[in-house]
mmCIF file of C-alpha atoms in Angstrom:
data_model
loop_
_atom_site.group_PDB
_atom_site.id
_atom_site.type_symbol
_atom_site.label_atom_id
_atom_site.label_comp_id
_atom_site.label_asym_id
_atom_site.label_seq_id
_atom_site.Cartn_x
_atom_site.Cartn_y
_atom_site.Cartn_z
ATOM 1 C CA MET A 24 -8.639 4.401 18.142
ATOM 2 C CA ARG A 25 -5.603 3.198 16.177
ATOM 3 C CA TYR A 26 -4.330 2.793 12.630
ATOM 4 C CA PHE A 27 -5.633 -0.534 11.349
ATOM 5 C CA MET A 28 -2.696 -1.607 9.191
ATOM 6 C CA HIS A 29 0.167 -0.202 11.216
ATOM 7 C CA ASN A 30 1.335 -0.785 14.747
ATOM 8 C CA LYS A 31 -1.106 -1.446 17.571
ATOM 9 C CA ASP A 32 -0.432 1.745 19.506
ATOM 10 C CA GLU A 33 -3.408 4.010 20.079
ATOM 11 C CA ILE A 34 -3.399 7.372 18.362
ATOM 12 C CA SER A 35 -3.207 10.483 20.504
ATOM 13 C CA PRO A 36 -6.428 11.873 22.051
ATOM 14 C CA LYS A 37 -5.898 15.068 20.036
ATOM 15 C CA LEU A 38 -5.707 13.189 16.723
ATOM 16 C CA GLU A 39 -8.643 10.973 17.659
ATOM 17 C CA ASP A 40 -10.707 14.084 18.332
ATOM 18 C CA ARG A 41 -9.762 15.479 14.929
ATOM 19 C CA VAL A 42 -10.723 12.206 13.238
ATOM 20 C CA ARG A 43 -14.142 12.177 14.878
ATOM 21 C CA LYS A 44 -14.789 15.833 14.074
ATOM 22 C CA TYR A 45 -13.743 15.296 10.468
ATOM 23 C CA PHE A 46 -16.012 12.290 9.925
ATOM 24 C CA ASN A 47 -18.905 14.128 11.604
ATOM 25 C CA SER A 48 -18.459 17.045 9.198
ATOM 26 C CA ILE A 49 -18.381 15.224 5.849
ATOM 27 C CA LYS A 50 -20.623 13.054 3.750
ATOM 28 C CA THR A 51 -20.191 9.391 4.716
ATOM 29 C CA ILE A 52 -21.804 6.053 4.134
ATOM 30 C CA VAL A 53 -21.874 3.090 6.494
ATOM 31 C CA THR A 54 -21.180 -0.241 4.888
ATOM 32 C CA LYS A 55 -19.724 -3.661 5.552
ATOM 33 C CA VAL A 56 -16.194 -4.787 4.752
ATOM 34 C CA VAL A 57 -14.542 -8.163 5.067
ATOM 35 C CA ILE A 58 -10.785 -8.134 5.668
ATOM 36 C CA LYS A 59 -8.977 -11.452 6.009
ATOM 37 C CA ASP A 60 -12.286 -13.261 6.589
ATOM 38 C CA LYS A 61 -13.320 -10.902 9.398
ATOM 39 C CA GLU A 62 -16.324 -8.625 8.984
ATOM 40 C CA TYR A 63 -16.326 -4.987 10.104
ATOM 41 C CA GLU A 64 -18.805 -2.137 10.015
ATOM 42 C CA ALA A 65 -17.167 0.745 8.173
ATOM 43 C CA VAL A 66 -17.728 4.483 7.964
ATOM 44 C CA VAL A 67 -16.471 5.670 4.575
ATOM 45 C CA ASP A 68 -15.359 9.148 3.505
ATOM 46 C CA ILE A 69 -17.242 8.662 0.268
ATOM 47 C CA GLU A 70 -16.127 11.763 -1.626
ATOM 48 C CA SER A 71 -12.444 10.949 -1.092
ATOM 49 C CA PHE A 72 -12.886 7.945 -3.390
ATOM 50 C CA MET A 73 -13.384 10.361 -6.283
ATOM 51 C CA LEU A 74 -9.803 11.628 -5.970
ATOM 52 C CA GLN A 75 -8.218 11.604 -9.442
ATOM 53 C CA THR A 76 -5.410 9.034 -9.422
ATOM 54 C CA ASN A 77 -3.113 7.198 -11.802
ATOM 55 C CA PHE A 78 -1.082 4.447 -10.181
ATOM 56 C CA ASP A 79 1.192 3.925 -13.171
ATOM 57 C CA CYS A 80 3.869 2.411 -10.941
ATOM 58 C CA PHE A 81 5.738 0.679 -13.760
ATOM 59 C CA ASN A 82 6.311 4.010 -15.491
ATOM 60 C CA CYS A 83 7.321 5.840 -12.324
ATOM 61 C CA LEU A 84 10.808 6.603 -11.090
ATOM 62 C CA THR A 85 9.636 7.986 -7.737
ATOM 63 C CA ASN A 86 10.838 6.194 -4.622
ATOM 64 C CA CYS A 87 7.655 6.053 -2.536
ATOM 65 C CA CYS A 88 6.531 2.669 -1.142
ATOM 66 C CA VAL A 89 9.567 2.059 1.031
ATOM 67 C CA GLN A 90 8.307 2.266 4.617
ATOM 68 C CA PHE A 91 8.493 -0.841 6.796
ATOM 69 C CA PRO A 92 5.101 -2.579 6.340
ATOM 70 C CA TYR A 93 4.785 -4.179 9.828
ATOM 71 C CA GLU A 94 3.735 -7.628 8.644
ATOM 72 C CA PHE A 95 5.127 -10.324 6.356
ATOM 73 C CA ASN A 96 3.129 -13.534 6.129
ATOM 74 C CA LYS A 97 4.344 -17.099 5.617
ATOM 75 C CA LYS A 98 3.790 -16.939 1.852
ATOM 76 C CA ALA A 99 6.052 -13.903 1.532
ATOM 77 C CA ARG A 100 8.798 -15.505 3.598
ATOM 78 C CA LYS A 101 8.550 -18.732 1.582
ATOM 79 C CA ILE A 102 8.923 -16.909 -1.766
ATOM 80 C CA ILE A 103 11.953 -14.999 -0.491
ATOM 81 C CA LEU A 104 13.677 -18.071 0.936
ATOM 82 C CA GLU A 105 13.039 -20.103 -2.219
ATOM 83 C CA ASN A 106 14.538 -17.297 -4.308
ATOM 84 C CA LEU A 107 17.189 -16.028 -1.929
ATOM 85 C CA TRP A 108 19.792 -15.336 -4.631
ATOM 86 C CA GLU A 109 17.369 -13.273 -6.721
ATOM 87 C CA TYR A 110 16.121 -11.467 -3.611
ATOM 88 C CA ASP A 111 19.684 -10.477 -2.786
ATOM 89 C CA GLU A 112 20.423 -9.470 -6.380
ATOM 90 C CA LEU A 113 17.474 -7.082 -6.239
ATOM 91 C CA THR A 114 17.752 -5.752 -2.679
ATOM 92 C CA LYS A 115 21.335 -6.530 -1.551
ATOM 93 C CA ALA A 116 19.754 -7.279 1.840
ATOM 94 C CA VAL A 117 21.529 -10.609 2.357
ATOM 95 C CA SER A 118 24.909 -9.239 1.266
ATOM 96 C CA ILE A 119 24.585 -6.247 3.576
ATOM 97 C CA LEU A 120 23.724 -8.411 6.574
ATOM 98 C CA LYS A 121 26.706 -10.648 5.824
ATOM 99 C CA GLU A 122 28.910 -7.554 5.792
ATOM 100 C CA GLU A 123 27.417 -6.702 9.181
ATOM 101 C CA GLY A 124 28.686 -10.047 10.499
ATOM 102 C CA LEU A 125 25.650 -12.323 10.193
ATOM 103 C CA THR A 126 25.991 -15.818 8.809
ATOM 104 C CA GLU A 127 23.693 -17.083 6.063
ATOM 105 C CA SER A 128 21.943 -19.397 8.521
ATOM 106 C CA GLU A 129 21.270 -16.440 10.845
ATOM 107 C CA ILE A 130 19.914 -14.425 7.921
ATOM 108 C CA ILE A 131 17.619 -17.283 6.884
ATOM 109 C CA LYS A 132 16.393 -17.609 10.473
ATOM 110 C CA SER A 133 15.662 -13.885 10.533
ATOM 111 C CA ILE A 134 13.711 -14.044 7.269
ATOM 112 C CA LYS A 135 11.661 -16.888 8.735
ATOM 113 C CA HIS A 136 10.843 -15.235 12.047
ATOM 114 C CA ASP A 137 11.641 -11.515 12.382
ATOM 115 C CA ASN A 138 8.912 -8.961 11.727
ATOM 116 C CA MET A 139 10.839 -7.019 9.095
ATOM 117 C CA LEU A 140 12.818 -9.995 7.728
ATOM 118 C CA ILE A 141 15.929 -8.639 9.487
ATOM 119 C CA PRO A 142 17.024 -8.580 13.138
ATOM 120 C CA GLU A 143 15.326 -5.787 15.097
ATOM 121 C CA GLU A 144 18.618 -4.023 15.800
ATOM 122 C CA HIS A 145 19.086 -3.443 12.057
ATOM 123 C CA VAL A 146 15.631 -1.898 11.485
ATOM 124 C CA GLU A 147 15.937 1.815 10.637
ATOM 125 C CA LYS A 148 19.670 1.616 11.375
ATOM 126 C CA THR A 149 21.385 -0.650 8.863
ATOM 127 C CA PHE A 150 18.213 -0.443 6.741
ATOM 128 C CA ASP A 151 16.230 2.798 6.666
ATOM 129 C CA ARG A 152 13.471 1.390 4.449
ATOM 130 C CA CYS A 153 11.699 -1.875 3.702
ATOM 131 C CA THR A 154 14.173 -4.626 2.859
ATOM 132 C CA CYS A 155 12.019 -5.613 -0.140
ATOM 133 C CA SER A 156 12.440 -2.221 -1.803
ATOM 134 C CA CYS A 157 14.811 -2.289 -4.747
ATOM 135 C CA VAL A 158 15.902 -0.528 -7.907
ATOM 136 C CA HIS A 159 15.498 -2.661 -11.041
ATOM 137 C CA ILE A 160 16.950 -1.088 -14.179
ATOM 138 C CA ASP A 161 15.712 2.474 -13.563
ATOM 139 C CA ARG A 162 12.536 1.767 -11.573
ATOM 140 C CA ASN A 163 11.950 1.641 -7.831
ATOM 141 C CA LEU A 164 10.074 -1.588 -7.227
ATOM 142 C CA CYS A 165 9.098 -4.105 -4.571
ATOM 143 C CA ALA A 166 11.337 -7.161 -4.966
ATOM 144 C CA LEU A 167 8.671 -9.426 -3.481
ATOM 145 C CA HIS A 168 6.038 -8.101 -5.892
ATOM 146 C CA LYS A 169 8.411 -8.489 -8.845
ATOM 147 C CA MET A 170 9.248 -12.086 -7.965
ATOM 148 C CA CYS A 171 5.546 -12.935 -7.691
ATOM 149 C CA VAL A 172 4.770 -11.359 -11.073
ATOM 150 C CA ASP A 173 7.733 -13.104 -12.719
ATOM 151 C CA LYS A 174 6.333 -16.405 -11.459
ATOM 152 C CA GLY A 175 3.008 -15.705 -13.129
ATOM 153 C CA PHE A 176 1.020 -14.978 -9.975
ATOM 154 C CA SER A 177 -2.436 -13.521 -10.460
ATOM 155 C CA MET A 178 -3.346 -10.195 -8.872
ATOM 156 C CA GLU A 179 -5.131 -12.079 -6.091
ATOM 157 C CA GLU A 180 -2.093 -14.278 -5.421
ATOM 158 C CA VAL A 181 0.205 -11.242 -5.269
ATOM 159 C CA ILE A 182 -2.145 -9.543 -2.777
ATOM 160 C CA ASP A 183 -2.254 -12.668 -0.624
ATOM 161 C CA THR A 184 1.555 -12.801 -0.570
ATOM 162 C CA LYS A 185 2.473 -9.172 0.074
ATOM 163 C CA PRO A 186 1.785 -7.383 3.365
ATOM 164 C CA LEU A 187 -1.801 -6.117 3.432
ATOM 165 C CA TRP A 188 -0.710 -2.511 3.909
ATOM 166 C CA CYS A 189 1.453 -2.657 0.767
ATOM 167 C CA SER A 190 -1.390 -4.035 -1.331
ATOM 168 C CA ILE A 191 -3.936 -1.422 -0.268
ATOM 169 C CA TYR A 192 -1.595 1.583 0.034
ATOM 170 C CA PRO A 193 -2.301 4.536 0.066
ATOM 171 C CA LEU A 194 -5.792 3.854 1.465
ATOM 172 C CA GLU A 195 -6.012 4.700 5.166
ATOM 173 C CA ILE A 196 -8.049 2.832 7.759
ATOM 174 C CA LEU A 197 -8.529 3.629 11.441
ATOM 175 C CA VAL A 198 -10.292 1.338 13.879
ATOM 176 C CA GLU A 199 -11.945 1.689 17.265
ATOM 177 C CA ASN A 200 -9.995 -0.069 19.999
ATOM 178 C CA ASP A 201 -12.764 -2.646 20.457
ATOM 179 C CA ASN A 202 -12.777 -3.340 16.683
ATOM 180 C CA SER A 203 -16.461 -2.384 16.550
ATOM 181 C CA LEU A 204 -16.062 0.172 13.780
ATOM 182 C CA ILE A 205 -13.492 1.188 11.191
ATOM 183 C CA TYR A 206 -13.058 4.480 9.341
ATOM 184 C CA ILE A 207 -11.888 4.401 5.720
ATOM 185 C CA PHE A 208 -10.629 7.283 3.613
ATOM 186 C CA VAL A 209 -8.391 8.077 0.669
ATOM 187 C CA PRO A 210 -5.768 10.648 1.742
ATOM 188 C CA THR A 211 -6.568 13.940 0.030
ATOM 189 C CA LYS A 212 -5.631 17.572 0.606
ATOM 190 C CA LYS A 213 -8.750 17.838 2.750
ATOM 191 C CA ASN A 214 -7.956 14.978 5.135
ATOM 192 C CA ASP A 215 -4.254 14.264 4.617
ATOM 193 C CA TYR A 216 -3.431 15.462 8.127
ATOM 194 C CA LEU A 217 -5.304 12.451 9.491
ATOM 195 C CA ALA A 218 -3.294 9.896 7.514
ATOM 196 C CA MET A 219 -0.179 8.002 8.521
ATOM 197 C CA ASN A 220 0.527 7.181 4.876
ATOM 198 C CA ASP A 221 2.602 9.707 2.955
ATOM 199 C CA SER A 222 0.396 10.429 -0.040
ATOM 200 C CA LYS A 223 1.926 13.569 -1.535
ATOM 201 C CA PHE A 224 2.876 11.947 -4.838
ATOM 202 C CA PRO A 225 2.065 12.794 -8.479
ATOM 203 C CA CYS A 226 0.009 9.616 -8.836
ATOM 204 C CA MET A 227 -2.456 11.228 -6.419
ATOM 205 C CA ASP A 228 -1.991 14.824 -7.510
ATOM 206 C CA LEU A 229 -2.576 15.677 -11.155
ATOM 207 C CA LYS A 230 -1.048 19.132 -10.705
ATOM 208 C CA MET A 231 2.195 17.625 -9.407
ATOM 209 C CA SER A 232 2.347 15.255 -12.384
ATOM 210 C CA LYS A 233 2.348 18.261 -14.726
ATOM 211 C CA SER A 234 5.329 19.908 -13.088
ATOM 212 C CA PRO A 235 8.467 20.287 -15.254
ATOM 213 C CA TYR A 236 10.524 18.435 -12.638
ATOM 214 C CA PHE A 237 8.271 15.376 -12.632
ATOM 215 C CA ARG A 238 7.949 15.311 -16.429
ATOM 216 C CA ARG A 239 11.737 15.391 -16.779
ATOM 217 C CA GLU A 240 12.177 12.567 -14.273
ATOM 218 C CA ASN A 241 9.234 10.497 -15.555
ATOM 219 C CA PRO A 242 9.035 11.081 -19.317
ATOM 220 C CA ILE A 243 6.659 8.163 -20.006
ATOM 221 C CA GLY A 244 3.219 7.394 -18.676
ATOM 222 C CA PHE A 245 1.146 9.603 -16.376
ATOM 223 C CA LYS A 246 -0.988 11.034 -19.156
ATOM 224 C CA GLU A 247 -3.762 13.295 -17.935
ATOM 225 C CA GLU A 248 -6.453 11.180 -19.587
ATOM 226 C CA ASP A 249 -5.290 8.160 -17.574
ATOM 227 C CA TYR A 250 -6.232 9.763 -14.253
ATOM 228 C CA LYS A 251 -9.382 8.145 -12.878
ATOM 229 C CA PRO A 252 -11.290 8.288 -9.576
ATOM 230 C CA PHE A 253 -9.524 6.223 -6.912
ATOM 231 C CA ILE A 254 -12.429 3.782 -6.726
ATOM 232 C CA ILE A 255 -11.902 2.979 -10.413
ATOM 233 C CA SER A 256 -8.091 2.917 -10.304
ATOM 234 C CA TYR A 257 -8.224 0.480 -7.375
ATOM 235 C CA TYR A 258 -11.497 -1.257 -8.233
ATOM 236 C CA SER A 259 -10.239 -4.846 -8.518
ATOM 237 C CA ILE A 260 -7.932 -4.510 -5.518
ATOM 238 C CA LEU A 261 -10.615 -3.014 -3.268
ATOM 239 C CA LYS A 262 -13.143 -5.590 -4.425
ATOM 240 C CA TYR A 263 -10.804 -8.442 -3.531
ATOM 241 C CA ILE A 264 -9.565 -7.033 -0.216
ATOM 242 C CA LEU A 265 -12.684 -5.308 1.166
ATOM 243 C CA GLY A 266 -15.409 -7.381 -0.460
ATOM 244 C CA ASP A 267 -18.321 -7.068 -2.884
ATOM 245 C CA HIS A 268 -20.610 -5.354 -0.385
ATOM 246 C CA PHE A 269 -18.187 -2.455 0.026
ATOM 247 C CA ILE A 270 -17.678 -2.042 -3.725
ATOM 248 C CA VAL A 271 -21.396 -2.107 -4.529
ATOM 249 C CA ASP A 272 -22.254 0.445 -1.824
ATOM 250 C CA VAL A 273 -19.475 2.862 -2.802
ATOM 251 C CA MET A 274 -20.130 2.583 -6.543
ATOM 252 C CA THR A 275 -23.869 3.039 -6.024
ATOM 253 C CA GLU A 276 -23.415 6.087 -3.823
ATOM 254 C CA LEU A 277 -21.044 7.659 -6.375
ATOM 255 C CA ASN A 278 -23.326 6.679 -9.279
ATOM 256 C CA LEU A 279 -20.492 4.931 -11.107
ATOM 257 C CA THR A 280 -21.038 1.966 -13.393
ATOM 258 C CA ASP A 281 -18.419 1.969 -16.164
ATOM 259 C CA ILE A 282 -15.537 -0.130 -14.847
ATOM 260 C CA LYS A 283 -12.724 -1.412 -17.005
ATOM 261 C CA SER A 284 -10.130 -3.674 -15.438
ATOM 262 C CA ARG A 285 -6.778 -1.978 -14.790
ATOM 263 C CA ASP A 286 -5.114 -5.056 -13.313
ATOM 264 C CA ILE A 287 -2.159 -4.614 -15.666
ATOM 265 C CA GLN A 288 -1.052 -1.806 -13.349
ATOM 266 C CA TYR A 289 -0.619 -4.468 -10.671
ATOM 267 C CA ASN A 290 0.890 -7.484 -12.398
ATOM 268 C CA LYS A 291 2.898 -6.170 -15.347
ATOM 269 C CA LYS A 292 6.350 -7.659 -15.882
ATOM 270 C CA ILE A 293 9.395 -5.419 -16.099
#
């Protein structure tokens, strides 16, 4: 068993045992998902999709989505190369690499071919977080996401450009080594120990969002009434990435019908 959207290394036997015991002890449904045109049978931790969430990223000052995402596709690399000056203005990645002795042609070659858009020797050394992470005005954002939104990309086009993990974060997926079955869950206090994703953020914890510290740092947004079950907060994203069959089965099992699009949380300009 391994984490689906991360590296290809198998998880430890101890963790695998905990995953199997957990999924055998909770309420699940078995459904079908389609990811990048490939169909999988999926076991879903159904109750985790009721976690109250509010992904009000454009009103958040928290620095969270900064881990290296493992995969940049050709579309992402093309957008960055076509907007290299803006990318550097946002991230300072090009300027930093030049200070480290790389020429612009070497940097462009790295963006075209290297996994993390930078030479391997600079991963987690010169850069301790994703090279697309940036601070714009007072918000921590993804430079790639921002450039896509500024160009008028639809939610679907942004998802197709960004790394899959970034688009579906913080959802966690594990997969059997033979790809025969995947396990899907939203990280919660009950199962967080099984997740690779760091999910201890106010957007996934209403109590944390009410803390004096968070309210002082994030004075706008994050109203209690805006917290919705994860399946509703991420409805359009999950529908596009995992397919109609998955959405229908989960919504039916949870007896949910009232869905209002919250795509503005994904493609708002700032």
